[in-house]
Coordinates of C-alpha atoms and ligand atoms in Angstrom, one line a residue:
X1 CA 92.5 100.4 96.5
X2 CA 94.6 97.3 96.5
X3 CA 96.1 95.0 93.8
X4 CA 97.1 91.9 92.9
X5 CA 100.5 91.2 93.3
X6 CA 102.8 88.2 92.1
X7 CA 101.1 84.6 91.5
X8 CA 101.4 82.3 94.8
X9 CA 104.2 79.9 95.1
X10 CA 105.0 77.0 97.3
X11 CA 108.2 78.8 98.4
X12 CA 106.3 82.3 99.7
X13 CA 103.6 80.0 101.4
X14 CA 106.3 77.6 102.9
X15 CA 108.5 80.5 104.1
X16 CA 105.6 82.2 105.3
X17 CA 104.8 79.0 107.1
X18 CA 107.9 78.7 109.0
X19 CA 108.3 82.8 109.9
X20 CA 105.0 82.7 111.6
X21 CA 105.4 79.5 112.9
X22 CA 102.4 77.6 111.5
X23 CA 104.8 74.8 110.1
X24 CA 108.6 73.8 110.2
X25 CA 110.8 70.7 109.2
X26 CA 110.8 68.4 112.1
X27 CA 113.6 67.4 114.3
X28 CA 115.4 70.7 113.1
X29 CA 118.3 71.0 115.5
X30 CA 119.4 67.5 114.3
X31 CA 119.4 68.1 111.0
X32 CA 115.5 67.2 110.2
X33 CA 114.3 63.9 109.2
X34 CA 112.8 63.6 105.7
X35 CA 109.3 64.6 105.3
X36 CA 108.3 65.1 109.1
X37 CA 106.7 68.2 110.1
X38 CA 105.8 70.1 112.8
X39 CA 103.0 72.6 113.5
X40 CA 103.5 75.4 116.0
X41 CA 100.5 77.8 117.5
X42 CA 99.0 79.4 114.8
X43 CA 99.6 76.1 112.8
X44 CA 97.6 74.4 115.4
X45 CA 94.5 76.7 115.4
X46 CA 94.5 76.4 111.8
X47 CA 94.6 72.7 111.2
X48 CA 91.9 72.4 114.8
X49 CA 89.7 74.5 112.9
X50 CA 89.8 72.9 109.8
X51 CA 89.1 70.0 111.5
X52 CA 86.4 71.5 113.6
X53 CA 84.3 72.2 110.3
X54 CA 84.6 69.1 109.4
X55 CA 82.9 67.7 112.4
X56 CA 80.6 70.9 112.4
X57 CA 79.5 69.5 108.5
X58 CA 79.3 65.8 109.7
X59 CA 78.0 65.8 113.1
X60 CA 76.6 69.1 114.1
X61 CA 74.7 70.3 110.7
X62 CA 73.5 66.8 110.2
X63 CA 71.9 63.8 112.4
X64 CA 72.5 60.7 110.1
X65 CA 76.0 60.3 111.0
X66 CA 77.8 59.7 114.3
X67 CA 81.5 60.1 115.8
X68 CA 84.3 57.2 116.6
X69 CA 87.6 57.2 117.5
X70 CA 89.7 54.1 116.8
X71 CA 93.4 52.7 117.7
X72 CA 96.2 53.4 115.4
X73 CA 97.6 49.3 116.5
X74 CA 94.9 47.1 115.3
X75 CA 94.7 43.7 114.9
X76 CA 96.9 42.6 112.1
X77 CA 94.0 40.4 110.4
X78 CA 92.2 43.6 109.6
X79 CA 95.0 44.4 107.4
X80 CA 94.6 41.3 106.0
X81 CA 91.0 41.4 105.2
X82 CA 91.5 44.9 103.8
X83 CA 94.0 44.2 101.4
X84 CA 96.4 46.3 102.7
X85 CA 99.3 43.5 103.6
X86 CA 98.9 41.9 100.2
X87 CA 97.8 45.1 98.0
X88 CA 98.6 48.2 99.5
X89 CA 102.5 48.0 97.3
X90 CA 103.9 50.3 94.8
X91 CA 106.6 49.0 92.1
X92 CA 110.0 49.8 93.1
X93 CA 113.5 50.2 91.7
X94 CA 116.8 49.8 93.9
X95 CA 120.3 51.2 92.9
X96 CA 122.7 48.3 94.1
X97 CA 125.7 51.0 94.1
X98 CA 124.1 53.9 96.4
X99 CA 121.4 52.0 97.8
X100 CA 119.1 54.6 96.8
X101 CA 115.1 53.4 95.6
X102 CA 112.7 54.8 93.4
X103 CA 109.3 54.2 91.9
X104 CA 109.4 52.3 88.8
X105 CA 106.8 54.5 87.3
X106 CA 108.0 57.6 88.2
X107 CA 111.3 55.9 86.4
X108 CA 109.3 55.1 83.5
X109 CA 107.9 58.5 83.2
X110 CA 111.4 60.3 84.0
X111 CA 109.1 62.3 86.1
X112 CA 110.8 65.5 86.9
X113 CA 112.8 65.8 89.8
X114 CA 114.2 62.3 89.8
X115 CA 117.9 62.1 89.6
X116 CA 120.9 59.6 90.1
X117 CA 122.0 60.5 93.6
X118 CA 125.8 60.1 92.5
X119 CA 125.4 61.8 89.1
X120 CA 122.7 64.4 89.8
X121 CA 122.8 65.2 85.5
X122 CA 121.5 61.7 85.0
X123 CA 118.2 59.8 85.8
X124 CA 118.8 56.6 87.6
X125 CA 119.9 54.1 85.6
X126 CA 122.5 56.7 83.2
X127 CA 124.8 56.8 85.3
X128 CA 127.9 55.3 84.8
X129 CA 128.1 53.3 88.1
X130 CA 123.7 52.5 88.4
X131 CA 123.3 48.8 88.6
X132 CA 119.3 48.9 88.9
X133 CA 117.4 45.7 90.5
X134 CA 113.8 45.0 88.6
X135 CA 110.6 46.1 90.2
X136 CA 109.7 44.9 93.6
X137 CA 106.8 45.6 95.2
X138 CA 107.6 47.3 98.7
X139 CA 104.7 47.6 101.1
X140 CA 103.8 51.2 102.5
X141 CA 102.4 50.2 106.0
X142 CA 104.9 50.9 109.0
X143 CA 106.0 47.8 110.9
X144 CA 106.0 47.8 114.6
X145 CA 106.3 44.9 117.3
X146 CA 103.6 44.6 120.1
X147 CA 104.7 43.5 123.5
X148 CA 107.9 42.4 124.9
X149 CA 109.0 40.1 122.2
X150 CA 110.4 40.6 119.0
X151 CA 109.0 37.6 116.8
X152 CA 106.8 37.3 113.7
X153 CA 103.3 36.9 116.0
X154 CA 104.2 40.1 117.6
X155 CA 104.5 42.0 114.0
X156 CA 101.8 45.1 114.3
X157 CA 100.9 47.6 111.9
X158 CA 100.9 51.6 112.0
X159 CA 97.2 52.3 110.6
X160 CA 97.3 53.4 106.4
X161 CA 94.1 55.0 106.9
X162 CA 91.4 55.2 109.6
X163 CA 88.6 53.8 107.0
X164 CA 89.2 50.4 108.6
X165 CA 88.8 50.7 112.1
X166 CA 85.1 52.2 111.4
X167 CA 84.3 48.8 109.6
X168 CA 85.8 46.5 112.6
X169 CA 83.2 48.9 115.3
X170 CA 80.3 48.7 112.3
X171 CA 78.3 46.6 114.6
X172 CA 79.2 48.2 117.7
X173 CA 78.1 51.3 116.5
X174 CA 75.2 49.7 114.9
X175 CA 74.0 48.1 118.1
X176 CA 74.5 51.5 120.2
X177 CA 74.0 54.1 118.2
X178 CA 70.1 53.6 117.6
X179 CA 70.8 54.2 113.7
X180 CA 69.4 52.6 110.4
X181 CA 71.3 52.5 107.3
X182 CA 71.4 55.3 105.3
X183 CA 73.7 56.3 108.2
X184 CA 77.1 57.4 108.9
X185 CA 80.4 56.8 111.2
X186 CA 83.1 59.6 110.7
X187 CA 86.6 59.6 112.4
X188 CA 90.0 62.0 112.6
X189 CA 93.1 60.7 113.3
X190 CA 96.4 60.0 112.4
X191 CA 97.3 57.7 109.6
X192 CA 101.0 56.0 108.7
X193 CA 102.6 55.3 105.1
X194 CA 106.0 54.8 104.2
X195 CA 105.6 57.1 101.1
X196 CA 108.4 56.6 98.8
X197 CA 108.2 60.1 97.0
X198 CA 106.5 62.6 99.9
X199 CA 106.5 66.3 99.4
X200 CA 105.6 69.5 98.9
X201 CA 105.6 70.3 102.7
X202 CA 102.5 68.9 104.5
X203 CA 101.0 67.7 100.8
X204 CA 102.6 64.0 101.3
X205 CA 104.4 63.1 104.0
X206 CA 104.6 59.7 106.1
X207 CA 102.3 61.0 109.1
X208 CA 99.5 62.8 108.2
X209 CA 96.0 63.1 109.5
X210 CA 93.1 61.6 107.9
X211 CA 88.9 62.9 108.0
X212 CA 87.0 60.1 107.2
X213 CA 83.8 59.1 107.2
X214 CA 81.9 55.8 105.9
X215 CA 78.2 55.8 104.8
X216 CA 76.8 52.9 105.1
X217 CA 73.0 52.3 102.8
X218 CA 71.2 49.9 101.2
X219 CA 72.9 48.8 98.3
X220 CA 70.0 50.1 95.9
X221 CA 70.8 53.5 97.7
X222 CA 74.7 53.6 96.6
X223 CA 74.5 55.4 93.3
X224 CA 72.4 58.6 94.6
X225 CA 74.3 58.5 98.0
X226 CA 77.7 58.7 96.0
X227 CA 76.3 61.4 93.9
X228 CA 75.2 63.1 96.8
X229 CA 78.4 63.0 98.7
X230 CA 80.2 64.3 95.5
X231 CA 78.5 67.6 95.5
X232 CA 78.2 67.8 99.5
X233 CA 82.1 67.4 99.8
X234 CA 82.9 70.4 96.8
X235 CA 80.7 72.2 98.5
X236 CA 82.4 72.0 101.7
X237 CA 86.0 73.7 100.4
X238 CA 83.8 76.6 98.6
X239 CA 81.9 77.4 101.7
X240 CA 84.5 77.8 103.6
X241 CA 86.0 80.1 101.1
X242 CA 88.2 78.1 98.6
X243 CA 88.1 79.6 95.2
X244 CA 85.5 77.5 93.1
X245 CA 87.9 77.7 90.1
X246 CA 90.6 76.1 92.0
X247 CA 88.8 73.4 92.7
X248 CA 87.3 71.0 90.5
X249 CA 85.9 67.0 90.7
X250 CA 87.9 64.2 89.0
X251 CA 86.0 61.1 87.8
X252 CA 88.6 57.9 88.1
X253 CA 88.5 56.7 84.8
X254 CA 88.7 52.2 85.6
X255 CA 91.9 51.7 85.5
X256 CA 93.3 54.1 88.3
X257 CA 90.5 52.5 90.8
X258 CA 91.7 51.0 94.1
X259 CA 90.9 47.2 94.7
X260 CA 87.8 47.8 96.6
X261 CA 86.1 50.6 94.8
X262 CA 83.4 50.4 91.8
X263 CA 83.5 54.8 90.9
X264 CA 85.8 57.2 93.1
X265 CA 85.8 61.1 92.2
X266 CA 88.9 63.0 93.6
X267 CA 88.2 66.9 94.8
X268 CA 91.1 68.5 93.1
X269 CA 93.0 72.0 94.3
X270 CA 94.6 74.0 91.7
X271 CA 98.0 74.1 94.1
X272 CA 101.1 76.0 92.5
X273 CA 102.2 72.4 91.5
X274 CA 99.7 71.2 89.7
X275 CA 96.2 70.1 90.2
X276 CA 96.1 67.4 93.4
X277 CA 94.1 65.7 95.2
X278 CA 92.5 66.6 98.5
X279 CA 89.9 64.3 98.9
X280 CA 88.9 60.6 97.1
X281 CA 85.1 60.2 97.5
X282 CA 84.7 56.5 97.2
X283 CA 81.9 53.9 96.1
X284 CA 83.2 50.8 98.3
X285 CA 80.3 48.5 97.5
X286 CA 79.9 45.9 100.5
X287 CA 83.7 45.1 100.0
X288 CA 85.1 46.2 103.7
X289 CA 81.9 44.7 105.6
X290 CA 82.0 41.3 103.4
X291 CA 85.9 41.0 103.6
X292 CA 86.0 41.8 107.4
X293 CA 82.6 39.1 108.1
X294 CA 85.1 36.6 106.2
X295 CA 88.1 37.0 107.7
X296 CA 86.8 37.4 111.1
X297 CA 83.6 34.6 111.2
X298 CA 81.2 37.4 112.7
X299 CA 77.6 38.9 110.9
X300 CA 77.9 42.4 109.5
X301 CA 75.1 43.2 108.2
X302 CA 71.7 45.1 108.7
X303 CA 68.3 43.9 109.7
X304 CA 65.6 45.5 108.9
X305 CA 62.8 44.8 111.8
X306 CA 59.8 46.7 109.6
X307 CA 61.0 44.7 106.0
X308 CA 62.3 41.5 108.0
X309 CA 65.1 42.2 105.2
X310 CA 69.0 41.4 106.1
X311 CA 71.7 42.7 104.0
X312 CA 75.5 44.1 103.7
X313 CA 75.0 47.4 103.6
X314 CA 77.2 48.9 100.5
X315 CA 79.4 52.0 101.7
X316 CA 79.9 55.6 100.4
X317 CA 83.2 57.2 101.7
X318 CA 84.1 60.5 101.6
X319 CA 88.1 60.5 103.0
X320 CA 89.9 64.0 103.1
X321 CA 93.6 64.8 104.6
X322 CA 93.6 67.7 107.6
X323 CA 97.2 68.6 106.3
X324 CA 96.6 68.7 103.0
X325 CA 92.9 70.7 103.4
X326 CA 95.4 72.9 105.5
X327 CA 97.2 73.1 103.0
X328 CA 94.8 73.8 100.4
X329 CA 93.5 76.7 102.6
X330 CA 96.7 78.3 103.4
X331 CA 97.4 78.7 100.2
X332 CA 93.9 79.9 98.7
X333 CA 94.2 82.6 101.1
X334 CA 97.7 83.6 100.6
X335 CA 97.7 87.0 99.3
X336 CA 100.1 90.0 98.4
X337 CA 98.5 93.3 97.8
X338 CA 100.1 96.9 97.5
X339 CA 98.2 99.2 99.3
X340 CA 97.4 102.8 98.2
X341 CA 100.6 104.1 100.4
X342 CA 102.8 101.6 98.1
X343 CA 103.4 99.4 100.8
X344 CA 103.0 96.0 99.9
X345 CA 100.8 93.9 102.8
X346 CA 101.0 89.6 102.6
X347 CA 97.3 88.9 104.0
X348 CA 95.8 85.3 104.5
X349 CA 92.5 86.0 103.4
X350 CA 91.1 82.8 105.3
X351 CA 87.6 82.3 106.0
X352 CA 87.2 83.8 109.7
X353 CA 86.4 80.4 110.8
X354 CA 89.3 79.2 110.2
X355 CA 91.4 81.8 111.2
X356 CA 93.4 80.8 113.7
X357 CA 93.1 84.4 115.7
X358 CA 89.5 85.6 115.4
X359 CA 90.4 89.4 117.1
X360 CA 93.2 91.0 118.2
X361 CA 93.3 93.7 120.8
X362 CA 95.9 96.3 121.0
X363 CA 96.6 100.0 122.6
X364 CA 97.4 102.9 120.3
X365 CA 100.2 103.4 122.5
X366 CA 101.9 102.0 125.8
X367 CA 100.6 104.5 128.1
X368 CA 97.8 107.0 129.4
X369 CA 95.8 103.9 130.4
X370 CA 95.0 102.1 127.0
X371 CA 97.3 98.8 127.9
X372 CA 94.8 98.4 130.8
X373 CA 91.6 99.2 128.9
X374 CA 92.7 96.9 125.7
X375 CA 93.8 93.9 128.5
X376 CA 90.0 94.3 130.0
X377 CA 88.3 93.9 126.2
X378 CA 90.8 90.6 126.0
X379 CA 89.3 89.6 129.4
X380 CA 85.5 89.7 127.7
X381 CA 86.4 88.2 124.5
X382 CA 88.5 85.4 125.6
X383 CA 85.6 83.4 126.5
X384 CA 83.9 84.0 123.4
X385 CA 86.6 83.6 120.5
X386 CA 90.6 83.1 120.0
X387 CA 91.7 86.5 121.0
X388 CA 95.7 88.2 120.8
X389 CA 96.7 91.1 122.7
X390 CA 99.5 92.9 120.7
X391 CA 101.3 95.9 122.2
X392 CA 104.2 95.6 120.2
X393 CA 106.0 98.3 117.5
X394 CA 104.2 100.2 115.5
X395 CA 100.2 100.3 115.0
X396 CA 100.9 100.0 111.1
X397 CA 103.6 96.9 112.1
X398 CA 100.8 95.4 114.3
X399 CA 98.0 95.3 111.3
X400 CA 100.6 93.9 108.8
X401 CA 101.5 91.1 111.6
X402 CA 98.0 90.1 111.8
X403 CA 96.8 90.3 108.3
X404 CA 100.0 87.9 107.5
X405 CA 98.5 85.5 109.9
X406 CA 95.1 85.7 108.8
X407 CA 92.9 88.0 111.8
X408 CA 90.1 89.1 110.4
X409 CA 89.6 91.7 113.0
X410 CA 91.7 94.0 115.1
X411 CA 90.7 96.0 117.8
X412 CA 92.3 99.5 118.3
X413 CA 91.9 100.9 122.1
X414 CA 92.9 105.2 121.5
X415 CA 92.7 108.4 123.0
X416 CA 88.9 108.6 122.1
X417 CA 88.3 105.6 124.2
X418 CA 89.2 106.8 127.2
X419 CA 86.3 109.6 126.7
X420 CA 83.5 107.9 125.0
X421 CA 84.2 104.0 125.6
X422 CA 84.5 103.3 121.9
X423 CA 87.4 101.6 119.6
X424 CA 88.2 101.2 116.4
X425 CA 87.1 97.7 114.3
X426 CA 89.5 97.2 111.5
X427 CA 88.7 94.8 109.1
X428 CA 91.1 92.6 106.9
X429 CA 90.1 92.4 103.7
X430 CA 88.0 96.1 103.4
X431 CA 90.5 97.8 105.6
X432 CA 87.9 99.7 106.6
X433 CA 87.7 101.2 110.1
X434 CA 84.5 101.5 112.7
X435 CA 83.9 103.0 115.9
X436 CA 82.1 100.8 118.3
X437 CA 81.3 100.3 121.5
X438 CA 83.6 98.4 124.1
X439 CA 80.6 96.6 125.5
X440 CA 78.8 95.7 122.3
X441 CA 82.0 93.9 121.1
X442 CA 81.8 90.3 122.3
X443 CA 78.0 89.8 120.9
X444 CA 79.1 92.1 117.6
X445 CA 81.9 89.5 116.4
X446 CA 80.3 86.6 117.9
X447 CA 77.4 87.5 115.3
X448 CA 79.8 88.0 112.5
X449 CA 81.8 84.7 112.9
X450 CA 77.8 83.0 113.0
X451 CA 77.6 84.4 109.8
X452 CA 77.3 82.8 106.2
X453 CA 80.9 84.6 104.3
X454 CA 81.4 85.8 101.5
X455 CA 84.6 85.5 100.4
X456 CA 86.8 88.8 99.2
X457 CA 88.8 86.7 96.7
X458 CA 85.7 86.1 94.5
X459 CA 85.3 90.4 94.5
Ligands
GAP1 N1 90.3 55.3 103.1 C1 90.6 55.8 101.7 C2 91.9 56.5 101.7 O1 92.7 56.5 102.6 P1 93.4 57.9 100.1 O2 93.0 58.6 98.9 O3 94.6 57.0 100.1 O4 92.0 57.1 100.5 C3 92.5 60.0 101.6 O5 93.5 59.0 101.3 C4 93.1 61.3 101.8 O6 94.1 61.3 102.8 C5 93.8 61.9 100.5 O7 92.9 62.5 99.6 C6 94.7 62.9 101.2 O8 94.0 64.1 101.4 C7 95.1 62.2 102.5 N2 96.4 61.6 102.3 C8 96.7 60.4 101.8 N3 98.0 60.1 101.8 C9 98.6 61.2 102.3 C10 100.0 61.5 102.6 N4 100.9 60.7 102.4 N5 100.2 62.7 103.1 C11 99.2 63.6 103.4 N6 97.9 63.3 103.2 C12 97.6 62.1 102.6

């Protein structure tokens, strides 16, 4: 029936992005401002629902782990116990003539892409005006001031990650959350770093969300805990309909570990760029609670009232970007295909879960009754899933527009409905068309978003 069109690039995913307004630059109308984005509605849904599974798979499929929500201003101490204001640097190079900085190891590697802003044939450093500084560390946190006076005790910083703030509340939690290690807290939110290179769209920039969540066990426990994460997190992207050959799991090999971790695995996406990373699954030891019971004088640690045993529990962290999972799944999905008429339709083949439209509703044509008819089926699916009504140009027009934006089931109100009560169910990736009932709708695709998917990429 269909067939595969050209390979997926960044360019046909980031212009489909901003025609259907799921992303676009930032700040647009005065001239943009580096690496910001925005997401509009269908954006939204997408990224929400991403998100959504992600607290479905950490809070509602399991009882070990439990939520938090932390500020983006902390103390600036935490940042000092963590590491961040002292380690959290990467090497860099200025241009004394055009001011301009770059990494000094993407200098050293003459990564591709990096050019002399004056003489764009030449890397930094050829041309005939560079006047490069030595390396300097520059750190990547955001400064901010607190309160009504600019001074150095009113210096705050705009969170790197939202790891930390789940290891300043690890006794709150632990006192009112009735759990025992092996246990978990998991968080979304916002995190902050002045990346030097960002790019790609949504894959780096300087805001981006975070999903994060730190298991805390006893430290015997750590080794089987960060096995067990490993496979529960690859497991995660396939389920929800990421190709398994895309994706892959990346040991660290010792040298490339952060400060605080003992083994990290990245979950790798084959992206048109290359292979990147979507999620770092950490062994973090008892490094955060030890360094934060230092710096701030108070007891973290467990005690276990069967054993009489007190310990620092050692942590497992599994920390994945919303924007860049988005990311991920946007273009996993992205799809051309030429249909038996020669028309060639772009479909986002996304998991219905994730789609950011579930149904959309629509009247053969704008008379003889069927706008009202296919407004009253919007009316009882509403409450149940994210529904469109579409009345606009032609029915063949109205598929295409949805299949580009991922609904994996329209709703066609017709002539026959008027005499027997049915419509048509068209499905995105069979194309196939049913005839159902009006009144069995609502319970029909409630039961098919319920269940387990199999993906139509993998056919
Ligand atoms: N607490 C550990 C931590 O923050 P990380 O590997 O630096 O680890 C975790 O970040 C995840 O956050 C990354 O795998 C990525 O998905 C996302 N992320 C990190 N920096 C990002 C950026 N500049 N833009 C978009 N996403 C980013």
């Amino acid at each position: 029936m269909a067939s595969e069109e050209d390979v997926v690039t960044m360019d046909k995913v980031v212009a489909l992005c901003k025609r259907r307004g799921f992303i676009f630059a930032s700040s647009e109308i005065y001239g943009g401002l580096g690496s910001t984005y925005d997401y509009g509605h269908y954006g939204v849904l997408l990224k929400t629902n991403v998100k959504n599974e992600w607290w479905r798979a950490m809070l509602q499929e399991r009882d070990d782990i439990v939520a938090l929500d932390s500020a983006i201003l902390q103390h600036p101490r935490v940042w000092k116990a963590s590491g961040h204001l002292e380690g959290f640097t990467d090497p860099m190079v200025d241009c004394r003539t055009c001011k301009a900085r770059f990494r000094a190891d993407h200098l050293a590697e003459r990564a591709p892409g990096l050019v002399c802003p004056q003489k764009p044939s030449k890397l930094p450093g050829e041309g005939p005006d560079c006047d490069l500084t030595e390396a300097r560390e520059f750190n990547l946190m955001f400064e901010t001031t607190v309160g009504p006076v600019k001074d150095s005790g009113s210096i705050a910083y705009l969170r790197p990650e939202t790891a930390q703030g789940i290891f300043i509340n690890f006794k709150n939690v632990l006192q009112f959350s009735r759990k025992k290690p092996p246990f978990g807290i998991a968080q979304v939110g916002k995190s902050f770093r002045n990346e030097i290179t960002p790019g790609n769209i949504t894959f780096r920039t300087r805001e981006f969300e975070q999903m994060e969540m730190e298991f805390f066990v006893p430290p015997a426990e750590a080794q089987q805990w960060y096995e067990s994460w490993k496979q529960e997190r690859f497991d995660w992207y396939t389920r929800l309909g990421i190709r398994p050959d895309s994706l892959r799991l990346r040991e660290h090999d010792a040298d490339e570990l952060s400060h605080y971790s003992s083994a990290t695995a990245d979950v790798e996406y084959l992206f048109p760029m290359a292979w990147s990373e979507l999620e770092g699954i950490a062994n973090r030891g008892q490094f955060d609670l030890t360094a934060h019971a230092t710096e701030s004088g108070e007891k973290l640690e467990y005690f276990d009232q069967g054993s009489g045993e007190r310990y620092i529990p050692a942590v497992i962290e599994p920390a994945a970007g919303a924007d860049r999972a988005t990311l991920a799944f946007l273009v996993d999905a992205y799809d051309e295909e030429t249909l038996e008429n020669g028309e060639v339709r772009t479909v986002l083949k996304l998991h219905p879960r994730l789609a950011p439209v579930k149904v959309a509703v629509m009247p053969l044509v704008k008379k003889d009754g069927q706008p009202e008819i296919a407004k009253s089926i919007v009316a009882s699916l509403r409450g149940v899933m994210q529904t469109e009504y579409d009345e606009g140009g032609s029915i063949g027009k109205r598929y295409r527009r949805q299949d580009e934006i991922g609904t994996p089931w329209c709703v066609t109100v017709d002539h026959e409905t008027l005499a027997d009560g049915t419509v048509t169910l068209r499905d995105r990736d069979t194309l196939t068309q049913e005839r159902v009932e009006i009144n069995d709708l609502p319970a029909l695709l409630a039961g098919r978003l319920a269940m387990p998917w199999t993906s139509p990429k993998l056919g």
